[in-house]
Amino acid sequence: MLEQIAEIKNLFNKSLQEIKTLPDLETEKIRFLGRKGLIATLFETLGDVPQDSRPVIGQQINALKKEIEIHFSELKNKLNLLTAGLQSVDITLPGRALPVGKRHPLHQVADQIKAIFSSMGFEIADGPEVETDYYNFEALNMPRTHPARDMQDTLYISDNLVLRTHTSPVQIRVMESRKPPIRIIAPGRVFRRDTPDASHSPFFHQSEGLVVGEDVTFADLKGVIESFAAQMLGREIKVRFRPSFFPFTEPSVEYDFNCVFCKGKGCRVCKNTGWLEISGAGMVHPNVLKNVGYDPGKISGYAFGMGIDRLAMLKFNINDIRILFENDLRFINQF
Ligand code: PHE
């Protein structure tokens, strides 16, 4: 008798696993609990059990019956819920699109700059936006009285602290902290005392580039900039280098890309020159190399700047720099 009880318990456990629908459940309920079901049969055979063990066996059958009833009713609730759910959801409806954020156009361009230079073996470096006078000017060969300080109107925090006016101080920080060979770009925000208009903003974004080592030449600089231009804006883009002056490079140039709007023919955006100015560059000045403890007789290098906002404006055909910083979703969502 005890064996039979155990066997039915086993059957029941198996059955619980297999029931998937309400009709399944009904069939199984009848099989176990029906008037001619397995439990009823058990009760019938109770008569064959010796008188004195009848109460104990009877209790066990009752307990099993209770257990089966409880499980069946729980399962019924669960199946009811599922069926109701399925009926109220039209599974043929198309899914609802979740609103997804995206990268700001400036970040997209910065990411692309990083990707292109990484593929050429450059590392990404970083420096503080609040800089000391030493890193922003002095170490870059611009002593206190140097007229070149006027090239950039500076926002001072205190006598000795400025909001960096360019990313060039990162050159110094990187060179001070390690030995050549070095190949880095350093994208970031810079600040100048400027009245905002379509092409000026009191803050904007640059990326510095710096390569130092043995036998680094101006030809390497040209090659890297030309390769960058082709990857960023397309093979047909031409690059032009014009002699210029920066205290921390010698010789110095400014470089321009072929106007992407008129393909160099001349238009309003390029003021009919066919060229758009990107930034400055040059061979790292011997004084700068000395300032970081390098021997200018052995080590040479080139540095370049890059206007990230300017490149974004070129790439996305934006004619006002201020709109990049207003975070108007109607604008940002277009990219
Ligand atoms: N720091 C310069 C600027 O902000 C650009 C530059 C970088 C020039 C590196 C030469 C070398 O205009």
Tab-separated table of C-alpha atoms and ligand atoms in Angstrom:
chain	number	residue	atom	x	y	z
A	1	MET	CA	0.000	0.000	0.000
A	2	LEU	CA	2.744	2.437	0.943
A	3	GLU	CA	4.441	1.616	-2.333
A	4	GLN	CA	1.314	2.452	-4.246
A	5	ILE	CA	1.050	5.805	-2.521
A	6	ALA	CA	4.670	6.589	-3.407
A	7	GLU	CA	4.089	5.538	-6.975
A	8	ILE	CA	1.098	7.825	-7.392
A	9	LYS	CA	3.088	10.643	-5.887
A	10	ASN	CA	5.727	10.057	-8.564
A	11	LEU	CA	3.132	9.952	-11.300
A	12	PHE	CA	1.745	13.206	-10.026
A	13	ASN	CA	5.142	14.949	-10.017
A	14	LYS	CA	5.722	13.886	-13.609
A	15	SER	CA	2.274	15.009	-14.599
A	16	LEU	CA	2.858	18.478	-13.089
A	17	GLN	CA	5.884	18.933	-15.342
A	18	GLU	CA	3.957	17.960	-18.435
A	19	ILE	CA	0.819	20.050	-18.054
A	20	LYS	CA	1.053	23.068	-20.372
A	21	THR	CA	-2.577	24.073	-20.981
A	22	LEU	CA	-5.859	24.304	-19.107
A	23	PRO	CA	-7.378	21.311	-20.982
A	24	ASP	CA	-4.280	19.248	-20.037
A	25	LEU	CA	-4.916	20.221	-16.457
A	26	GLU	CA	-8.564	19.123	-16.563
A	27	THR	CA	-7.644	15.696	-17.937
A	28	GLU	CA	-4.998	15.160	-15.310
A	29	LYS	CA	-7.294	16.351	-12.546
A	30	ILE	CA	-9.815	13.709	-13.520
A	31	ARG	CA	-7.086	11.081	-13.719
A	32	PHE	CA	-5.968	11.757	-10.146
A	33	LEU	CA	-8.956	13.205	-8.321
A	34	GLY	CA	-11.942	12.010	-10.352
A	35	ARG	CA	-14.571	9.652	-8.984
A	36	LYS	CA	-12.774	6.720	-10.556
A	37	GLY	CA	-9.389	8.405	-10.308
A	38	LEU	CA	-6.181	7.109	-8.814
A	39	ILE	CA	-6.818	8.561	-5.363
A	40	ALA	CA	-10.339	7.121	-5.259
A	41	THR	CA	-8.942	3.700	-6.176
A	42	LEU	CA	-6.464	3.999	-3.353
A	43	PHE	CA	-9.262	4.671	-0.892
A	44	GLU	CA	-11.119	1.657	-2.230
A	45	THR	CA	-8.213	-0.688	-1.556
A	46	LEU	CA	-7.975	0.695	1.979
A	47	GLY	CA	-10.463	-2.033	2.921
A	48	ASP	CA	-7.791	-4.686	2.261
A	49	VAL	CA	-5.375	-3.096	4.709
A	50	PRO	CA	-5.197	-4.704	8.193
A	51	GLN	CA	-7.466	-2.906	10.656
A	52	ASP	CA	-4.731	-1.473	12.884
A	53	SER	CA	-2.689	0.259	10.134
A	54	ARG	CA	-5.753	1.643	8.347
A	55	PRO	CA	-5.808	5.034	10.138
A	56	VAL	CA	-2.143	5.728	9.322
A	57	ILE	CA	-2.442	4.724	5.676
A	58	GLY	CA	-5.718	6.618	5.412
A	59	GLN	CA	-4.043	9.754	6.699
A	60	GLN	CA	-1.270	9.412	4.122
A	61	ILE	CA	-3.718	9.060	1.251
A	62	ASN	CA	-5.596	12.120	2.515
A	63	ALA	CA	-2.381	14.104	2.739
A	64	LEU	CA	-1.466	13.157	-0.816
A	65	LYS	CA	-4.919	14.154	-2.003
A	66	LYS	CA	-4.592	17.569	-0.314
A	67	GLU	CA	-1.180	18.085	-1.849
A	68	ILE	CA	-2.438	17.227	-5.335
A	69	GLU	CA	-5.415	19.571	-4.934
A	70	ILE	CA	-3.247	22.469	-3.840
A	71	HIS	CA	-0.771	22.036	-6.688
A	72	PHE	CA	-3.509	21.728	-9.262
A	73	SER	CA	-5.228	24.855	-8.085
A	74	GLU	CA	-1.976	26.845	-8.104
A	75	LEU	CA	-1.229	25.630	-11.581
A	76	LYS	CA	-4.715	26.534	-12.696
A	77	ASN	CA	-4.245	30.128	-11.507
A	78	LYS	CA	-0.956	30.354	-13.351
A	79	LEU	CA	-2.350	28.980	-16.598
A	80	ASN	CA	-5.374	31.283	-16.350
A	81	LEU	CA	-3.113	34.316	-16.051
A	82	LEU	CA	-1.001	33.239	-18.996
A	83	THR	CA	-3.990	32.650	-21.226
A	84	ALA	CA	-5.544	35.969	-20.270
A	85	GLY	CA	-2.230	37.721	-20.998
A	86	LEU	CA	-1.883	36.117	-24.393
A	87	GLN	CA	-5.393	37.054	-25.346
A	88	SER	CA	-4.945	40.743	-24.508
A	89	VAL	CA	-1.649	41.113	-26.406
A	90	ASP	CA	-1.793	41.284	-30.163
A	91	ILE	CA	1.472	39.578	-30.953
A	92	THR	CA	1.247	40.663	-34.591
A	93	LEU	CA	1.597	44.358	-33.663
A	94	PRO	CA	4.976	45.870	-34.670
A	95	GLY	CA	7.311	46.575	-31.723
A	96	ARG	CA	7.483	49.988	-30.119
A	97	ALA	CA	10.751	51.815	-30.833
A	98	LEU	CA	12.521	52.906	-27.652
A	99	PRO	CA	13.967	56.413	-27.729
A	100	VAL	CA	17.745	56.044	-28.027
A	101	GLY	CA	20.287	58.736	-27.293
A	102	LYS	CA	23.123	59.470	-29.673
A	103	ARG	CA	26.511	61.105	-29.772
A	104	HIS	CA	26.684	64.864	-30.147
A	105	PRO	CA	28.078	65.836	-33.586
A	106	LEU	CA	31.234	67.156	-31.899
A	107	HIS	CA	31.743	63.834	-30.148
A	108	GLN	CA	31.203	62.013	-33.418
A	109	VAL	CA	33.947	64.065	-35.037
A	110	ALA	CA	36.261	63.718	-32.026
A	111	ASP	CA	35.680	59.944	-32.077
A	112	GLN	CA	36.544	59.846	-35.752
A	113	ILE	CA	39.717	61.886	-35.195
A	114	LYS	CA	40.732	59.493	-32.424
A	115	ALA	CA	40.001	56.456	-34.586
A	116	ILE	CA	42.008	57.773	-37.547
A	117	PHE	CA	45.042	58.714	-35.456
A	118	SER	CA	44.857	55.499	-33.417
A	119	SER	CA	45.060	53.589	-36.673
A	120	MET	CA	48.290	55.502	-37.401
A	121	GLY	CA	49.780	54.475	-34.055
A	122	PHE	CA	48.912	57.545	-31.954
A	123	GLU	CA	47.884	57.275	-28.303
A	124	ILE	CA	45.217	59.500	-26.725
A	125	ALA	CA	46.497	61.910	-24.053
A	126	ASP	CA	44.722	64.329	-21.767
A	127	GLY	CA	45.465	67.388	-19.654
A	128	PRO	CA	43.685	69.811	-17.294
A	129	GLU	CA	41.485	72.641	-18.591
A	130	VAL	CA	42.655	74.909	-15.763
A	131	GLU	CA	46.354	75.249	-16.477
A	132	THR	CA	49.274	77.006	-14.895
A	133	ASP	CA	50.936	79.895	-16.670
A	134	TYR	CA	54.007	77.690	-16.990
A	135	TYR	CA	52.365	74.938	-19.050
A	136	ASN	CA	50.108	77.170	-21.118
A	137	PHE	CA	52.822	79.713	-21.999
A	138	GLU	CA	56.218	79.649	-20.351
A	139	ALA	CA	57.284	76.077	-21.187
A	140	LEU	CA	56.021	76.677	-24.721
A	141	ASN	CA	58.652	79.332	-25.202
A	142	MET	CA	56.384	82.281	-24.350
A	143	PRO	CA	57.948	84.117	-21.408
A	144	ARG	CA	55.819	86.684	-19.498
A	145	THR	CA	56.737	89.581	-21.730
A	146	HIS	CA	56.535	87.698	-25.022
A	147	PRO	CA	54.313	89.541	-27.525
A	148	ALA	CA	52.973	86.207	-28.802
A	149	ARG	CA	50.880	85.967	-25.634
A	150	ASP	CA	48.638	88.527	-27.283
A	151	MET	CA	47.884	86.062	-30.083
A	152	GLN	CA	45.363	84.515	-27.734
A	153	ASP	CA	43.199	86.530	-25.378
A	154	THR	CA	43.447	84.672	-22.123
A	155	LEU	CA	40.892	84.071	-19.382
A	156	TYR	CA	42.774	84.270	-16.085
A	157	ILE	CA	41.695	82.446	-12.924
A	158	SER	CA	44.492	84.043	-10.906
A	159	ASP	CA	47.927	85.497	-11.653
A	160	ASN	CA	49.293	82.062	-12.169
A	161	LEU	CA	46.255	80.064	-13.344
A	162	VAL	CA	44.501	80.297	-16.682
A	163	LEU	CA	41.799	78.485	-18.601
A	164	ARG	CA	44.030	76.857	-21.178
A	165	THR	CA	43.973	78.778	-24.443
A	166	HIS	CA	45.081	75.775	-26.500
A	167	THR	CA	45.809	72.061	-26.069
A	168	SER	CA	49.559	72.634	-26.527
A	169	PRO	CA	50.288	72.445	-22.757
A	170	VAL	CA	49.517	68.714	-23.042
A	171	GLN	CA	52.673	68.470	-25.198
A	172	ILE	CA	54.737	69.592	-22.221
A	173	ARG	CA	52.956	67.366	-19.711
A	174	VAL	CA	53.427	64.297	-21.888
A	175	MET	CA	57.082	64.995	-22.717
A	176	GLU	CA	57.888	65.691	-19.067
A	177	SER	CA	56.378	62.392	-18.010
A	178	ARG	CA	58.168	60.090	-20.430
A	179	LYS	CA	60.965	59.566	-22.895
A	180	PRO	CA	60.707	59.545	-26.698
A	181	PRO	CA	59.456	58.011	-28.920
A	182	ILE	CA	56.096	59.721	-28.368
A	183	ARG	CA	53.062	59.774	-30.629
A	184	ILE	CA	49.954	61.296	-29.108
A	185	ILE	CA	46.887	63.283	-29.898
A	186	ALA	CA	45.162	65.227	-27.126
A	187	PRO	CA	41.605	66.335	-27.889
A	188	GLY	CA	39.905	68.704	-25.459
A	189	ARG	CA	38.222	71.985	-24.663
A	190	VAL	CA	40.041	75.318	-24.806
A	191	PHE	CA	39.023	78.849	-23.821
A	192	ARG	CA	39.619	82.341	-25.162
A	193	ARG	CA	38.305	85.761	-24.323
A	194	ASP	CA	36.225	86.222	-27.432
A	195	THR	CA	32.853	87.764	-28.140
A	196	PRO	CA	30.646	85.006	-29.551
A	197	ASP	CA	29.646	85.253	-33.186
A	198	ALA	CA	29.159	82.793	-36.049
A	199	SER	CA	32.825	81.820	-36.038
A	200	HIS	CA	33.893	82.645	-32.449
A	201	SER	CA	32.988	81.131	-29.127
A	202	PRO	CA	34.629	81.717	-25.717
A	203	PHE	CA	35.284	77.986	-25.631
A	204	PHE	CA	35.854	75.524	-28.425
A	205	HIS	CA	37.636	72.255	-29.079
A	206	GLN	CA	41.050	71.363	-30.384
A	207	SER	CA	43.142	68.322	-30.709
A	208	GLU	CA	46.844	68.575	-30.201
A	209	GLY	CA	49.126	66.196	-32.042
A	210	LEU	CA	52.712	65.486	-31.048
A	211	VAL	CA	55.343	63.141	-32.426
A	212	VAL	CA	58.877	63.107	-31.000
A	213	GLY	CA	61.758	60.763	-31.566
A	214	GLU	CA	64.932	60.442	-33.576
A	215	ASP	CA	64.861	61.657	-37.170
A	216	VAL	CA	61.315	62.983	-37.092
A	217	THR	CA	60.990	65.422	-39.994
A	218	PHE	CA	58.641	67.991	-41.463
A	219	ALA	CA	57.905	65.510	-44.278
A	220	ASP	CA	56.418	63.151	-41.659
A	221	LEU	CA	54.175	65.962	-40.459
A	222	LYS	CA	52.934	66.651	-43.991
A	223	GLY	CA	52.311	62.973	-44.628
A	224	VAL	CA	50.307	62.515	-41.436
A	225	ILE	CA	48.148	65.611	-42.012
A	226	GLU	CA	47.497	64.641	-45.642
A	227	SER	CA	46.589	61.109	-44.693
A	228	PHE	CA	44.282	62.419	-41.966
A	229	ALA	CA	42.536	64.799	-44.387
A	230	ALA	CA	41.937	62.005	-46.891
A	231	GLN	CA	40.488	59.701	-44.241
A	232	MET	CA	38.368	62.381	-42.622
A	233	LEU	CA	36.964	64.207	-45.643
A	234	GLY	CA	37.817	62.101	-48.675
A	235	ARG	CA	40.689	61.431	-51.056
A	236	GLU	CA	39.995	64.477	-53.210
A	237	ILE	CA	40.760	66.883	-50.329
A	238	LYS	CA	43.950	68.888	-50.882
A	239	VAL	CA	46.089	70.250	-48.051
A	240	ARG	CA	48.035	73.501	-48.166
A	241	PHE	CA	50.793	74.600	-45.772
A	242	ARG	CA	51.556	78.320	-45.351
A	243	PRO	CA	54.560	79.694	-43.465
A	244	SER	CA	53.494	81.117	-40.120
A	245	PHE	CA	54.737	81.766	-36.616
A	246	PHE	CA	54.251	80.028	-33.292
A	247	PRO	CA	56.733	80.492	-30.443
A	248	PHE	CA	56.793	76.750	-29.711
A	249	THR	CA	57.485	75.537	-33.251
A	250	GLU	CA	60.225	76.355	-35.760
A	251	PRO	CA	59.610	76.345	-38.646
A	252	SER	CA	55.881	76.969	-38.199
A	253	VAL	CA	53.006	76.689	-40.632
A	254	GLU	CA	49.301	77.108	-40.769
A	255	TYR	CA	47.507	74.491	-42.792
A	256	ASP	CA	44.317	74.652	-44.806
A	257	PHE	CA	42.042	72.081	-46.393
A	258	ASN	CA	40.485	72.561	-49.778
A	259	CYS	CA	37.034	74.078	-49.239
A	260	VAL	CA	34.616	71.140	-49.053
A	261	PHE	CA	31.669	73.297	-50.053
A	262	CYS	CA	32.909	74.540	-53.431
A	263	LYS	CA	35.646	71.925	-53.935
A	264	GLY	CA	38.213	74.704	-54.064
A	265	LYS	CA	36.499	76.824	-56.696
A	266	GLY	CA	35.784	79.660	-54.262
A	267	CYS	CA	32.556	80.403	-52.405
A	268	ARG	CA	31.132	82.442	-49.533
A	269	VAL	CA	32.267	79.983	-46.858
A	270	CYS	CA	35.935	80.115	-47.922
A	271	LYS	CA	35.660	83.811	-48.779
A	272	ASN	CA	36.478	82.939	-52.385
A	273	THR	CA	39.918	81.598	-51.543
A	274	GLY	CA	39.055	77.933	-52.102
A	275	TRP	CA	40.760	77.065	-48.782
A	276	LEU	CA	39.629	76.644	-45.198
A	277	GLU	CA	42.045	77.135	-42.330
A	278	ILE	CA	42.290	74.148	-39.970
A	279	SER	CA	45.053	75.058	-37.507
A	280	GLY	CA	48.781	75.526	-36.950
A	281	ALA	CA	51.681	73.111	-36.910
A	282	GLY	CA	55.456	72.944	-37.030
A	283	MET	CA	58.644	71.344	-35.779
A	284	VAL	CA	58.901	71.425	-31.972
A	285	HIS	CA	61.118	74.385	-31.026
A	286	PRO	CA	64.534	73.438	-29.543
A	287	ASN	CA	63.754	75.592	-26.472
A	288	VAL	CA	60.633	73.519	-25.819
A	289	LEU	CA	62.649	70.297	-26.082
A	290	LYS	CA	65.177	71.763	-23.641
A	291	ASN	CA	62.389	72.782	-21.240
A	292	VAL	CA	61.347	69.152	-20.863
A	293	GLY	CA	64.915	67.910	-20.546
A	294	TYR	CA	65.391	66.506	-24.048
A	295	ASP	CA	68.541	67.019	-26.090
A	296	PRO	CA	67.556	68.983	-29.241
A	297	GLY	CA	70.737	67.663	-30.883
A	298	LYS	CA	69.389	64.121	-30.752
A	299	ILE	CA	65.642	64.444	-30.558
A	300	SER	CA	63.307	66.161	-32.967
A	301	GLY	CA	59.554	66.309	-33.282
A	302	TYR	CA	56.538	67.908	-34.838
A	303	ALA	CA	53.331	69.230	-33.322
A	304	PHE	CA	50.053	70.245	-34.815
A	305	GLY	CA	46.746	71.671	-33.697
A	306	MET	CA	43.372	70.785	-35.109
A	307	GLY	CA	40.091	72.639	-34.759
A	308	ILE	CA	37.469	70.011	-33.894
A	309	ASP	CA	34.531	72.415	-34.125
A	310	ARG	CA	35.824	73.639	-37.444
A	311	LEU	CA	36.052	70.104	-38.803
A	312	ALA	CA	32.544	69.342	-37.521
A	313	MET	CA	31.253	72.465	-39.257
A	314	LEU	CA	32.911	71.366	-42.490
A	315	LYS	CA	31.713	67.810	-42.240
A	316	PHE	CA	28.119	68.600	-41.345
A	317	ASN	CA	27.782	71.841	-43.281
A	318	ILE	CA	27.131	74.005	-40.209
A	319	ASN	CA	27.652	77.727	-40.612
A	320	ASP	CA	27.449	78.932	-37.000
A	321	ILE	CA	29.727	77.586	-34.256
A	322	ARG	CA	27.344	78.668	-31.471
A	323	ILE	CA	24.679	76.196	-32.523
A	324	LEU	CA	27.094	73.384	-31.580
A	325	PHE	CA	26.888	74.398	-27.925
A	326	GLU	CA	23.221	75.252	-27.514
A	327	ASN	CA	22.103	71.614	-27.246
A	328	ASP	CA	18.867	72.291	-29.076
A	329	LEU	CA	17.472	68.813	-29.717
A	330	ARG	CA	15.932	69.927	-33.016
A	331	PHE	CA	19.499	70.545	-34.186
A	332	ILE	CA	21.284	67.661	-32.483
A	333	ASN	CA	18.762	65.082	-33.669
A	334	GLN	CA	19.741	65.759	-37.270
A	335	PHE	CA	23.051	63.959	-36.904
B	1	PHE	N1	48.359	75.878	-30.280
B	1	PHE	C1	48.204	76.511	-31.565
B	1	PHE	C2	46.884	77.285	-31.566
B	1	PHE	O1	46.076	77.083	-30.699
B	1	PHE	C3	48.187	75.529	-32.686
B	1	PHE	C4	49.476	74.794	-32.832
B	1	PHE	C5	49.645	73.565	-32.246
B	1	PHE	C6	50.532	75.351	-33.565
B	1	PHE	C7	50.829	72.873	-32.375
B	1	PHE	C8	51.702	74.664	-33.717
B	1	PHE	C9	51.861	73.456	-33.125
B	1	PHE	O2	46.611	78.078	-32.435
